[in-house]
């Protein structure tokens, strides 16, 4: 599957991804079945949910005749990484507005973004807080000229639309529960819009103080679905992008046993939480749990 659009060639290849069964003594004991959709394998750099969040944004940028994408993120942002790669593949320029000061040497995320041709522009933490205001956008337009703006984390209506399409694809897999990690909530909002009502969606918040997420997901589309869904807030493991010993140990064992890499910000926390819930007997015997590997491994590192 390729995206090709109008005068500008928007090109983003997609590889079909497998659904595999995760086997473990604790899963067998609990009498449940655990599947994993390996969406991390859909593209080498624009991986997992980021592919789906960018899909319709890239098409729209092409339709509107834009030559440049502009977006926002922290120094380790998967979204910055994915947008830089997607722009390069689509022959679009890209600008990344990065929170905080430049530190050298650049970390591997920003190094990669720069190598993809992304222009990096650093702003102070105070200015960064203004990133959603029209005044700030106007300043950026004065500075950089015209661009197609994608918000921090990539969540907007078109991102939700892409994830809705992903969710309808997932309906070929019969599951009682669908589990995924949640940052801004855009991916979950799209999935709950199209998922079969037989499936309960559990989103695992990776940040602290995640009370804003349910109202936000409701607004982005969760309000118009028959499916049950819930944001689980007990498994942030110290907060956004914090390294946690339990999660780190879990990820190592998971990789050794299943040969599947997870990342410590999103999928590591989510799978660690799913195994904890399995051990606690949260999932009824005989049910099928589908976990989404949302990617984010930044080129397999
Ligand atoms: C960005 C990201 C998420 C969070 O997606 P949201 O739509 O912001 O909730 C989850 N998993 C991975 C691997 C990500 O890179």
PDB file of C-alpha atoms and ligand atoms in Angstrom:
ATOM      1  CA  UNK A   1       0.000   0.000   0.000  1.00  0.00           C
ATOM      2  CA  UNK A   2       1.279   3.451  -0.932  1.00  0.00           C
ATOM      3  CA  UNK A   3      -0.091   6.918  -0.513  1.00  0.00           C
ATOM      4  CA  UNK A   4       0.076   8.854  -3.730  1.00  0.00           C
ATOM      5  CA  UNK A   5      -1.526  12.196  -3.989  1.00  0.00           C
ATOM      6  CA  UNK A   6      -2.037  14.924  -6.585  1.00  0.00           C
ATOM      7  CA  UNK A   7       0.802  16.900  -8.035  1.00  0.00           C
ATOM      8  CA  UNK A   8       3.038  16.195  -5.139  1.00  0.00           C
ATOM      9  CA  UNK A   9       4.062  12.585  -4.721  1.00  0.00           C
ATOM     10  CA  UNK A  10       3.225  11.687  -1.163  1.00  0.00           C
ATOM     11  CA  UNK A  11       4.746   8.302  -0.688  1.00  0.00           C
ATOM     12  CA  UNK A  12       4.594   6.302   2.485  1.00  0.00           C
ATOM     13  CA  UNK A  13       4.965   2.561   2.071  1.00  0.00           C
ATOM     14  CA  UNK A  14       3.087   0.267   4.431  1.00  0.00           C
ATOM     15  CA  UNK A  15       4.041  -3.326   5.221  1.00  0.00           C
ATOM     16  CA  UNK A  16       1.353  -5.757   6.347  1.00  0.00           C
ATOM     17  CA  UNK A  17       1.945  -6.714   9.971  1.00  0.00           C
ATOM     18  CA  UNK A  18       1.456 -10.058  11.716  1.00  0.00           C
ATOM     19  CA  UNK A  19      -0.630 -10.860  14.780  1.00  0.00           C
ATOM     20  CA  UNK A  20       1.194 -13.336  16.990  1.00  0.00           C
ATOM     21  CA  UNK A  21       0.288 -15.256  20.109  1.00  0.00           C
ATOM     22  CA  UNK A  22       2.246 -14.482  23.284  1.00  0.00           C
ATOM     23  CA  UNK A  23       2.811 -17.632  25.318  1.00  0.00           C
ATOM     24  CA  UNK A  24       3.877 -17.687  28.928  1.00  0.00           C
ATOM     25  CA  UNK A  25       3.188 -19.859  31.995  1.00  0.00           C
ATOM     26  CA  UNK A  26       1.404 -16.956  33.730  1.00  0.00           C
ATOM     27  CA  UNK A  27      -0.918 -16.560  30.750  1.00  0.00           C
ATOM     28  CA  UNK A  28      -1.690 -20.288  30.663  1.00  0.00           C
ATOM     29  CA  UNK A  29      -2.397 -20.307  34.395  1.00  0.00           C
ATOM     30  CA  UNK A  30      -4.832 -17.409  34.059  1.00  0.00           C
ATOM     31  CA  UNK A  31      -6.659 -19.264  31.271  1.00  0.00           C
ATOM     32  CA  UNK A  32      -6.539 -16.359  28.833  1.00  0.00           C
ATOM     33  CA  UNK A  33      -5.173 -15.939  25.327  1.00  0.00           C
ATOM     34  CA  UNK A  34      -2.858 -13.021  24.562  1.00  0.00           C
ATOM     35  CA  UNK A  35      -2.287 -11.800  21.021  1.00  0.00           C
ATOM     36  CA  UNK A  36      -0.021  -9.018  19.860  1.00  0.00           C
ATOM     37  CA  UNK A  37      -0.531  -6.974  16.695  1.00  0.00           C
ATOM     38  CA  UNK A  38       3.029  -6.213  15.589  1.00  0.00           C
ATOM     39  CA  UNK A  39       2.210  -2.781  14.157  1.00  0.00           C
ATOM     40  CA  UNK A  40       5.786  -1.787  14.981  1.00  0.00           C
ATOM     41  CA  UNK A  41       6.731  -3.657  11.795  1.00  0.00           C
ATOM     42  CA  UNK A  42       4.617  -1.541   9.419  1.00  0.00           C
ATOM     43  CA  UNK A  43       7.454   0.794   8.432  1.00  0.00           C
ATOM     44  CA  UNK A  44      11.136   0.971   9.462  1.00  0.00           C
ATOM     45  CA  UNK A  45      11.021   4.619  10.631  1.00  0.00           C
ATOM     46  CA  UNK A  46       7.428   5.833  10.583  1.00  0.00           C
ATOM     47  CA  UNK A  47       6.412   2.929  12.760  1.00  0.00           C
ATOM     48  CA  UNK A  48       3.293   1.802  14.547  1.00  0.00           C
ATOM     49  CA  UNK A  49       0.607   4.321  15.367  1.00  0.00           C
ATOM     50  CA  UNK A  50       2.697   7.179  13.948  1.00  0.00           C
ATOM     51  CA  UNK A  51       2.165   5.834  10.430  1.00  0.00           C
ATOM     52  CA  UNK A  52      -1.609   5.959  10.913  1.00  0.00           C
ATOM     53  CA  UNK A  53      -1.516   9.362  12.577  1.00  0.00           C
ATOM     54  CA  UNK A  54       0.499  10.845   9.732  1.00  0.00           C
ATOM     55  CA  UNK A  55      -1.299   9.189   6.820  1.00  0.00           C
ATOM     56  CA  UNK A  56      -4.154  11.660   6.266  1.00  0.00           C
ATOM     57  CA  UNK A  57      -2.063  14.601   7.406  1.00  0.00           C
ATOM     58  CA  UNK A  58       0.454  13.901   4.647  1.00  0.00           C
ATOM     59  CA  UNK A  59      -2.344  13.573   2.095  1.00  0.00           C
ATOM     60  CA  UNK A  60      -3.889  16.828   3.292  1.00  0.00           C
ATOM     61  CA  UNK A  61      -0.558  18.645   3.171  1.00  0.00           C
ATOM     62  CA  UNK A  62      -0.173  17.435  -0.421  1.00  0.00           C
ATOM     63  CA  UNK A  63      -3.743  18.423  -1.349  1.00  0.00           C
ATOM     64  CA  UNK A  64      -3.245  21.890   0.067  1.00  0.00           C
ATOM     65  CA  UNK A  65      -0.065  22.220  -1.984  1.00  0.00           C
ATOM     66  CA  UNK A  66       2.247  22.581   0.989  1.00  0.00           C
ATOM     67  CA  UNK A  67       5.942  21.858   0.655  1.00  0.00           C
ATOM     68  CA  UNK A  68       6.796  21.939   4.360  1.00  0.00           C
ATOM     69  CA  UNK A  69       5.553  20.186   7.497  1.00  0.00           C
ATOM     70  CA  UNK A  70       6.065  21.872  10.855  1.00  0.00           C
ATOM     71  CA  UNK A  71       5.599  20.142  14.149  1.00  0.00           C
ATOM     72  CA  UNK A  72       6.580  20.171  17.826  1.00  0.00           C
ATOM     73  CA  UNK A  73       8.186  17.793  20.286  1.00  0.00           C
ATOM     74  CA  UNK A  74      10.639  17.060  23.060  1.00  0.00           C
ATOM     75  CA  UNK A  75      14.199  15.927  22.371  1.00  0.00           C
ATOM     76  CA  UNK A  76      13.250  12.219  22.469  1.00  0.00           C
ATOM     77  CA  UNK A  77       9.919  12.461  20.677  1.00  0.00           C
ATOM     78  CA  UNK A  78       8.863   9.482  18.535  1.00  0.00           C
ATOM     79  CA  UNK A  79       6.604  11.902  16.708  1.00  0.00           C
ATOM     80  CA  UNK A  80       9.517  14.163  15.687  1.00  0.00           C
ATOM     81  CA  UNK A  81      11.441  11.094  14.549  1.00  0.00           C
ATOM     82  CA  UNK A  82       8.525   9.730  12.507  1.00  0.00           C
ATOM     83  CA  UNK A  83       7.562  13.094  10.994  1.00  0.00           C
ATOM     84  CA  UNK A  84      11.127  13.762   9.854  1.00  0.00           C
ATOM     85  CA  UNK A  85      11.260  10.370   8.110  1.00  0.00           C
ATOM     86  CA  UNK A  86       7.771  10.687   6.616  1.00  0.00           C
ATOM     87  CA  UNK A  87       8.540  14.146   5.239  1.00  0.00           C
ATOM     88  CA  UNK A  88      11.730  12.947   3.630  1.00  0.00           C
ATOM     89  CA  UNK A  89       9.986  10.001   1.987  1.00  0.00           C
ATOM     90  CA  UNK A  90       7.222  12.293   0.730  1.00  0.00           C
ATOM     91  CA  UNK A  91       9.645  14.885  -0.638  1.00  0.00           C
ATOM     92  CA  UNK A  92       8.378  17.467   1.819  1.00  0.00           C
ATOM     93  CA  UNK A  93      10.557  19.737   3.900  1.00  0.00           C
ATOM     94  CA  UNK A  94      10.157  19.543   7.642  1.00  0.00           C
ATOM     95  CA  UNK A  95      10.697  21.827  10.601  1.00  0.00           C
ATOM     96  CA  UNK A  96      10.808  20.551  14.177  1.00  0.00           C
ATOM     97  CA  UNK A  97      10.150  23.006  17.000  1.00  0.00           C
ATOM     98  CA  UNK A  98      12.055  21.400  19.877  1.00  0.00           C
ATOM     99  CA  UNK A  99      11.357  22.077  23.547  1.00  0.00           C
ATOM    100  CA  UNK A 100      14.369  23.351  25.488  1.00  0.00           C
ATOM    101  CA  UNK A 101      17.943  24.233  24.654  1.00  0.00           C
ATOM    102  CA  UNK A 102      20.120  22.485  22.145  1.00  0.00           C
ATOM    103  CA  UNK A 103      22.560  20.112  23.822  1.00  0.00           C
ATOM    104  CA  UNK A 104      25.541  18.689  22.003  1.00  0.00           C
ATOM    105  CA  UNK A 105      26.224  16.066  20.967  1.00  0.00           C
ATOM    106  CA  UNK A 106      22.706  15.650  19.656  1.00  0.00           C
ATOM    107  CA  UNK A 107      20.896  12.585  20.954  1.00  0.00           C
ATOM    108  CA  UNK A 108      20.068   9.847  18.456  1.00  0.00           C
ATOM    109  CA  UNK A 109      16.476  11.060  17.913  1.00  0.00           C
ATOM    110  CA  UNK A 110      17.475  14.576  16.906  1.00  0.00           C
ATOM    111  CA  UNK A 111      20.529  13.323  15.005  1.00  0.00           C
ATOM    112  CA  UNK A 112      18.210  11.125  12.953  1.00  0.00           C
ATOM    113  CA  UNK A 113      15.731  13.959  12.387  1.00  0.00           C
ATOM    114  CA  UNK A 114      18.523  16.230  11.195  1.00  0.00           C
ATOM    115  CA  UNK A 115      19.866  13.509   8.888  1.00  0.00           C
ATOM    116  CA  UNK A 116      16.386  13.218   7.361  1.00  0.00           C
ATOM    117  CA  UNK A 117      16.633  16.903   6.515  1.00  0.00           C
ATOM    118  CA  UNK A 118      14.477  18.257   9.326  1.00  0.00           C
ATOM    119  CA  UNK A 119      15.321  21.809  10.307  1.00  0.00           C
ATOM    120  CA  UNK A 120      15.523  21.913  14.104  1.00  0.00           C
ATOM    121  CA  UNK A 121      14.473  25.053  15.918  1.00  0.00           C
ATOM    122  CA  UNK A 122      14.853  25.195  19.690  1.00  0.00           C
ATOM    123  CA  UNK A 123      12.547  27.225  21.903  1.00  0.00           C
ATOM    124  CA  UNK A 124      12.593  27.803  25.649  1.00  0.00           C
ATOM    125  CA  UNK A 125      10.253  25.821  27.841  1.00  0.00           C
ATOM    126  CA  UNK A 126       8.221  28.993  28.444  1.00  0.00           C
ATOM    127  CA  UNK A 127       7.777  29.729  24.742  1.00  0.00           C
ATOM    128  CA  UNK A 128       7.036  26.069  24.087  1.00  0.00           C
ATOM    129  CA  UNK A 129       4.007  26.298  26.352  1.00  0.00           C
ATOM    130  CA  UNK A 130       2.549  28.794  23.850  1.00  0.00           C
ATOM    131  CA  UNK A 131       2.805  26.279  21.008  1.00  0.00           C
ATOM    132  CA  UNK A 132      -0.964  26.014  20.549  1.00  0.00           C
ATOM    133  CA  UNK A 133      -1.702  29.737  20.429  1.00  0.00           C
ATOM    134  CA  UNK A 134      -2.435  31.572  17.153  1.00  0.00           C
ATOM    135  CA  UNK A 135       0.080  34.275  18.131  1.00  0.00           C
ATOM    136  CA  UNK A 136       2.874  31.710  18.324  1.00  0.00           C
ATOM    137  CA  UNK A 137       1.850  30.179  14.997  1.00  0.00           C
ATOM    138  CA  UNK A 138       1.882  33.596  13.392  1.00  0.00           C
ATOM    139  CA  UNK A 139       5.397  34.191  14.643  1.00  0.00           C
ATOM    140  CA  UNK A 140       6.424  30.861  13.150  1.00  0.00           C
ATOM    141  CA  UNK A 141       4.851  31.820   9.810  1.00  0.00           C
ATOM    142  CA  UNK A 142       6.768  35.105   9.823  1.00  0.00           C
ATOM    143  CA  UNK A 143       9.932  33.202  10.483  1.00  0.00           C
ATOM    144  CA  UNK A 144       9.516  30.156   8.221  1.00  0.00           C
ATOM    145  CA  UNK A 145       6.883  31.087   5.617  1.00  0.00           C
ATOM    146  CA  UNK A 146       3.996  28.738   4.806  1.00  0.00           C
ATOM    147  CA  UNK A 147       3.774  25.272   6.303  1.00  0.00           C
ATOM    148  CA  UNK A 148       1.339  22.516   7.174  1.00  0.00           C
ATOM    149  CA  UNK A 149       1.106  22.402  10.940  1.00  0.00           C
ATOM    150  CA  UNK A 150       0.888  19.154  12.869  1.00  0.00           C
ATOM    151  CA  UNK A 151       0.435  19.562  16.644  1.00  0.00           C
ATOM    152  CA  UNK A 152       2.702  18.046  19.298  1.00  0.00           C
ATOM    153  CA  UNK A 153       2.342  14.280  19.426  1.00  0.00           C
ATOM    154  CA  UNK A 154       0.599  14.447  16.039  1.00  0.00           C
ATOM    155  CA  UNK A 155      -2.933  14.351  17.416  1.00  0.00           C
ATOM    156  CA  UNK A 156      -5.567  16.143  15.347  1.00  0.00           C
ATOM    157  CA  UNK A 157      -8.754  15.130  13.550  1.00  0.00           C
ATOM    158  CA  UNK A 158      -6.916  13.608  10.605  1.00  0.00           C
ATOM    159  CA  UNK A 159      -4.707  11.584  12.953  1.00  0.00           C
ATOM    160  CA  UNK A 160      -7.831  10.221  14.634  1.00  0.00           C
ATOM    161  CA  UNK A 161      -9.226   9.383  11.176  1.00  0.00           C
ATOM    162  CA  UNK A 162      -6.112   7.343  10.359  1.00  0.00           C
ATOM    163  CA  UNK A 163      -6.305   5.476  13.659  1.00  0.00           C
ATOM    164  CA  UNK A 164     -10.004   4.830  13.066  1.00  0.00           C
ATOM    165  CA  UNK A 165      -9.010   3.071   9.853  1.00  0.00           C
ATOM    166  CA  UNK A 166      -6.423   1.062  11.764  1.00  0.00           C
ATOM    167  CA  UNK A 167      -9.104   0.141  14.321  1.00  0.00           C
ATOM    168  CA  UNK A 168     -11.458  -1.180  11.643  1.00  0.00           C
ATOM    169  CA  UNK A 169      -8.588  -3.321  10.338  1.00  0.00           C
ATOM    170  CA  UNK A 170      -8.218  -4.785  13.830  1.00  0.00           C
ATOM    171  CA  UNK A 171     -11.814  -6.030  13.749  1.00  0.00           C
ATOM    172  CA  UNK A 172     -10.704  -9.071  11.742  1.00  0.00           C
ATOM    173  CA  UNK A 173      -9.079 -10.256  14.994  1.00  0.00           C
ATOM    174  CA  UNK A 174     -11.667 -11.485  17.495  1.00  0.00           C
ATOM    175  CA  UNK A 175     -10.760 -10.038  20.875  1.00  0.00           C
ATOM    176  CA  UNK A 176     -12.561  -9.377  24.147  1.00  0.00           C
ATOM    177  CA  UNK A 177     -10.014  -6.784  25.245  1.00  0.00           C
ATOM    178  CA  UNK A 178      -7.773  -4.480  23.266  1.00  0.00           C
ATOM    179  CA  UNK A 179      -4.826  -2.917  25.136  1.00  0.00           C
ATOM    180  CA  UNK A 180      -2.621  -0.057  24.010  1.00  0.00           C
ATOM    181  CA  UNK A 181      -0.375   2.621  25.537  1.00  0.00           C
ATOM    182  CA  UNK A 182      -1.756   6.174  25.622  1.00  0.00           C
ATOM    183  CA  UNK A 183       0.109   9.479  25.377  1.00  0.00           C
ATOM    184  CA  UNK A 184      -2.067  12.229  23.904  1.00  0.00           C
ATOM    185  CA  UNK A 185      -5.057   9.905  23.362  1.00  0.00           C
ATOM    186  CA  UNK A 186      -5.349  10.381  19.592  1.00  0.00           C
ATOM    187  CA  UNK A 187      -4.639   6.762  18.739  1.00  0.00           C
ATOM    188  CA  UNK A 188      -7.087   5.437  21.310  1.00  0.00           C
ATOM    189  CA  UNK A 189      -9.805   7.867  20.172  1.00  0.00           C
ATOM    190  CA  UNK A 190      -9.537   6.573  16.602  1.00  0.00           C
ATOM    191  CA  UNK A 191      -9.543   2.926  17.622  1.00  0.00           C
ATOM    192  CA  UNK A 192     -12.577   3.210  19.909  1.00  0.00           C
ATOM    193  CA  UNK A 193     -14.496   4.875  17.069  1.00  0.00           C
ATOM    194  CA  UNK A 194     -14.278   1.840  14.828  1.00  0.00           C
ATOM    195  CA  UNK A 195     -13.697  -1.132  17.106  1.00  0.00           C
ATOM    196  CA  UNK A 196     -16.386  -3.805  17.404  1.00  0.00           C
ATOM    197  CA  UNK A 197     -18.637  -3.308  20.477  1.00  0.00           C
ATOM    198  CA  UNK A 198     -17.703  -6.831  21.580  1.00  0.00           C
ATOM    199  CA  UNK A 199     -14.238  -5.520  22.421  1.00  0.00           C
ATOM    200  CA  UNK A 200     -13.430  -3.496  25.547  1.00  0.00           C
ATOM    201  CA  UNK A 201     -10.580  -1.047  24.937  1.00  0.00           C
ATOM    202  CA  UNK A 202      -8.105  -0.432  27.773  1.00  0.00           C
ATOM    203  CA  UNK A 203      -5.674   2.444  27.275  1.00  0.00           C
ATOM    204  CA  UNK A 204      -2.692   2.561  29.627  1.00  0.00           C
ATOM    205  CA  UNK A 205      -1.686   6.152  30.383  1.00  0.00           C
ATOM    206  CA  UNK A 206       2.096   6.571  30.320  1.00  0.00           C
ATOM    207  CA  UNK A 207       1.978   9.954  32.041  1.00  0.00           C
ATOM    208  CA  UNK A 208       0.998  11.031  35.534  1.00  0.00           C
ATOM    209  CA  UNK A 209      -2.049  13.224  36.143  1.00  0.00           C
ATOM    210  CA  UNK A 210      -3.819  11.570  33.234  1.00  0.00           C
ATOM    211  CA  UNK A 211      -7.289  12.683  34.350  1.00  0.00           C
ATOM    212  CA  UNK A 212      -7.603  14.881  31.262  1.00  0.00           C
ATOM    213  CA  UNK A 213      -7.414  11.889  28.932  1.00  0.00           C
ATOM    214  CA  UNK A 214     -10.918  10.416  29.235  1.00  0.00           C
ATOM    215  CA  UNK A 215     -12.695  13.731  28.534  1.00  0.00           C
ATOM    216  CA  UNK A 216     -10.301  14.363  25.656  1.00  0.00           C
ATOM    217  CA  UNK A 217     -10.817  10.916  24.110  1.00  0.00           C
ATOM    218  CA  UNK A 218     -14.557  11.351  24.595  1.00  0.00           C
ATOM    219  CA  UNK A 219     -14.388  14.592  22.646  1.00  0.00           C
ATOM    220  CA  UNK A 220     -12.160  13.150  19.891  1.00  0.00           C
ATOM    221  CA  UNK A 221     -14.609  10.352  19.133  1.00  0.00           C
ATOM    222  CA  UNK A 222     -14.979   8.119  22.168  1.00  0.00           C
ATOM    223  CA  UNK A 223     -18.329   9.789  22.779  1.00  0.00           C
ATOM    224  CA  UNK A 224     -19.768   8.313  19.594  1.00  0.00           C
ATOM    225  CA  UNK A 225     -19.050   4.622  20.058  1.00  0.00           C
ATOM    226  CA  UNK A 226     -20.924   1.618  21.435  1.00  0.00           C
ATOM    227  CA  UNK A 227     -17.683  -0.024  22.512  1.00  0.00           C
ATOM    228  CA  UNK A 228     -16.666   0.129  26.144  1.00  0.00           C
ATOM    229  CA  UNK A 229     -13.369   1.856  26.795  1.00  0.00           C
ATOM    230  CA  UNK A 230     -11.375   3.082  29.762  1.00  0.00           C
ATOM    231  CA  UNK A 231      -8.093   4.842  30.450  1.00  0.00           C
ATOM    232  CA  UNK A 232      -6.125   2.963  33.117  1.00  0.00           C
ATOM    233  CA  UNK A 233      -4.058   5.411  35.162  1.00  0.00           C
ATOM    234  CA  UNK A 234      -2.360   3.079  37.696  1.00  0.00           C
ATOM    235  CA  UNK A 235       0.555   2.095  35.487  1.00  0.00           C
ATOM    236  CA  UNK A 236       2.434   5.299  34.664  1.00  0.00           C
ATOM    237  CA  UNK A 237       5.463   3.890  36.544  1.00  0.00           C
ATOM    238  CA  UNK A 238       6.757   7.256  37.710  1.00  0.00           C
ATOM    239  CA  UNK A 239       5.570   9.357  34.772  1.00  0.00           C
ATOM    240  CA  UNK A 240       6.339  10.220  31.181  1.00  0.00           C
ATOM    241  CA  UNK A 241       9.661   8.881  29.870  1.00  0.00           C
ATOM    242  CA  UNK A 242      10.817   7.920  33.365  1.00  0.00           C
ATOM    243  CA  UNK A 243      12.867   4.740  33.541  1.00  0.00           C
ATOM    244  CA  UNK A 244      11.467   2.279  36.006  1.00  0.00           C
ATOM    245  CA  UNK A 245      13.308  -0.833  37.275  1.00  0.00           C
ATOM    246  CA  UNK A 246      10.243  -3.063  37.138  1.00  0.00           C
ATOM    247  CA  UNK A 247       9.517  -2.087  33.538  1.00  0.00           C
ATOM    248  CA  UNK A 248      13.173  -2.404  32.527  1.00  0.00           C
ATOM    249  CA  UNK A 249      13.421  -5.917  33.990  1.00  0.00           C
ATOM    250  CA  UNK A 250      10.131  -6.890  32.362  1.00  0.00           C
ATOM    251  CA  UNK A 251      11.302  -5.626  28.970  1.00  0.00           C
ATOM    252  CA  UNK A 252      14.525  -7.603  29.200  1.00  0.00           C
ATOM    253  CA  UNK A 253      12.726 -10.850  30.053  1.00  0.00           C
ATOM    254  CA  UNK A 254      10.106 -10.235  27.383  1.00  0.00           C
ATOM    255  CA  UNK A 255      12.773  -9.736  24.762  1.00  0.00           C
ATOM    256  CA  UNK A 256      14.673 -12.858  25.843  1.00  0.00           C
ATOM    257  CA  UNK A 257      11.584 -15.072  25.862  1.00  0.00           C
ATOM    258  CA  UNK A 258       9.571 -13.688  22.941  1.00  0.00           C
ATOM    259  CA  UNK A 259      12.289 -12.001  20.905  1.00  0.00           C
ATOM    260  CA  UNK A 260      10.136  -8.862  20.736  1.00  0.00           C
ATOM    261  CA  UNK A 261      11.671  -5.478  21.565  1.00  0.00           C
ATOM    262  CA  UNK A 262       9.610  -2.983  23.568  1.00  0.00           C
ATOM    263  CA  UNK A 263      10.369   0.646  24.383  1.00  0.00           C
ATOM    264  CA  UNK A 264      10.476   2.007  27.921  1.00  0.00           C
ATOM    265  CA  UNK A 265       8.187   4.994  27.272  1.00  0.00           C
ATOM    266  CA  UNK A 266       5.134   3.264  25.806  1.00  0.00           C
ATOM    267  CA  UNK A 267       4.947  -0.414  24.894  1.00  0.00           C
ATOM    268  CA  UNK A 268       7.181  -1.625  27.757  1.00  0.00           C
ATOM    269  CA  UNK A 269       4.882  -0.036  30.331  1.00  0.00           C
ATOM    270  CA  UNK A 270       1.736  -1.258  28.619  1.00  0.00           C
ATOM    271  CA  UNK A 271       2.871  -4.900  28.378  1.00  0.00           C
ATOM    272  CA  UNK A 272       4.202  -4.826  31.933  1.00  0.00           C
ATOM    273  CA  UNK A 273       0.762  -3.607  33.051  1.00  0.00           C
ATOM    274  CA  UNK A 274      -1.046  -6.257  30.987  1.00  0.00           C
ATOM    275  CA  UNK A 275       1.037  -9.020  32.602  1.00  0.00           C
ATOM    276  CA  UNK A 276       0.357  -7.553  36.047  1.00  0.00           C
ATOM    277  CA  UNK A 277      -3.397  -7.566  35.361  1.00  0.00           C
ATOM    278  CA  UNK A 278      -3.174 -11.157  34.080  1.00  0.00           C
ATOM    279  CA  UNK A 279      -1.421 -12.241  37.278  1.00  0.00           C
ATOM    280  CA  UNK A 280      -4.060 -10.452  39.348  1.00  0.00           C
ATOM    281  CA  UNK A 281      -6.835 -12.326  37.538  1.00  0.00           C
ATOM    282  CA  UNK A 282      -8.348  -9.180  36.023  1.00  0.00           C
ATOM    283  CA  UNK A 283      -9.183 -10.824  32.684  1.00  0.00           C
ATOM    284  CA  UNK A 284     -11.896 -13.506  32.886  1.00  0.00           C
ATOM    285  CA  UNK A 285     -10.847 -17.061  32.000  1.00  0.00           C
ATOM    286  CA  UNK A 286     -11.454 -17.871  28.349  1.00  0.00           C
ATOM    287  CA  UNK A 287     -11.082 -14.284  27.130  1.00  0.00           C
ATOM    288  CA  UNK A 288      -8.746 -13.062  24.400  1.00  0.00           C
ATOM    289  CA  UNK A 289      -6.584 -10.014  25.027  1.00  0.00           C
ATOM    290  CA  UNK A 290      -5.169  -8.202  21.999  1.00  0.00           C
ATOM    291  CA  UNK A 291      -2.192  -5.940  22.755  1.00  0.00           C
ATOM    292  CA  UNK A 292      -1.137  -3.392  20.146  1.00  0.00           C
ATOM    293  CA  UNK A 293       2.595  -2.958  19.635  1.00  0.00           C
ATOM    294  CA  UNK A 294       2.405   0.715  18.713  1.00  0.00           C
ATOM    295  CA  UNK A 295       6.034   0.866  17.574  1.00  0.00           C
ATOM    296  CA  UNK A 296       8.281   3.658  18.705  1.00  0.00           C
ATOM    297  CA  UNK A 297      11.561   1.772  18.618  1.00  0.00           C
ATOM    298  CA  UNK A 298      13.267   4.502  16.582  1.00  0.00           C
ATOM    299  CA  UNK A 299      14.908   2.355  13.950  1.00  0.00           C
ATOM    300  CA  UNK A 300      15.155  -0.781  16.045  1.00  0.00           C
ATOM    301  CA  UNK A 301      17.387   0.611  18.783  1.00  0.00           C
TER     302      UNK A 301
HETATM  303  C1  LIG B   1       3.298   8.309  20.256  1.00  0.00           C
HETATM  304  C2  LIG B   1       3.161   6.922  20.776  1.00  0.00           C
HETATM  305  C3  LIG B   1       2.052   6.509  21.540  1.00  0.00           C
HETATM  306  C4  LIG B   1       0.990   7.460  21.987  1.00  0.00           C
HETATM  307  O1  LIG B   1       0.039   7.751  21.023  1.00  0.00           O
HETATM  308  P1  LIG B   1      -1.080   8.864  21.332  1.00  0.00           P
HETATM  309  O2  LIG B   1      -1.883   8.922  20.108  1.00  0.00           O
HETATM  310  O3  LIG B   1      -0.341  10.154  21.581  1.00  0.00           O
HETATM  311  O4  LIG B   1      -1.818   8.456  22.552  1.00  0.00           O
HETATM  312  C5  LIG B   1       1.966   5.170  21.920  1.00  0.00           C
HETATM  313  N1  LIG B   1       2.940   4.304  21.600  1.00  0.00           N
HETATM  314  C6  LIG B   1       4.019   4.659  20.894  1.00  0.00           C
HETATM  315  C7  LIG B   1       5.065   3.655  20.620  1.00  0.00           C
HETATM  316  C8  LIG B   1       4.173   5.982  20.462  1.00  0.00           C
HETATM  317  O5  LIG B   1       5.278   6.333  19.780  1.00  0.00           O
END
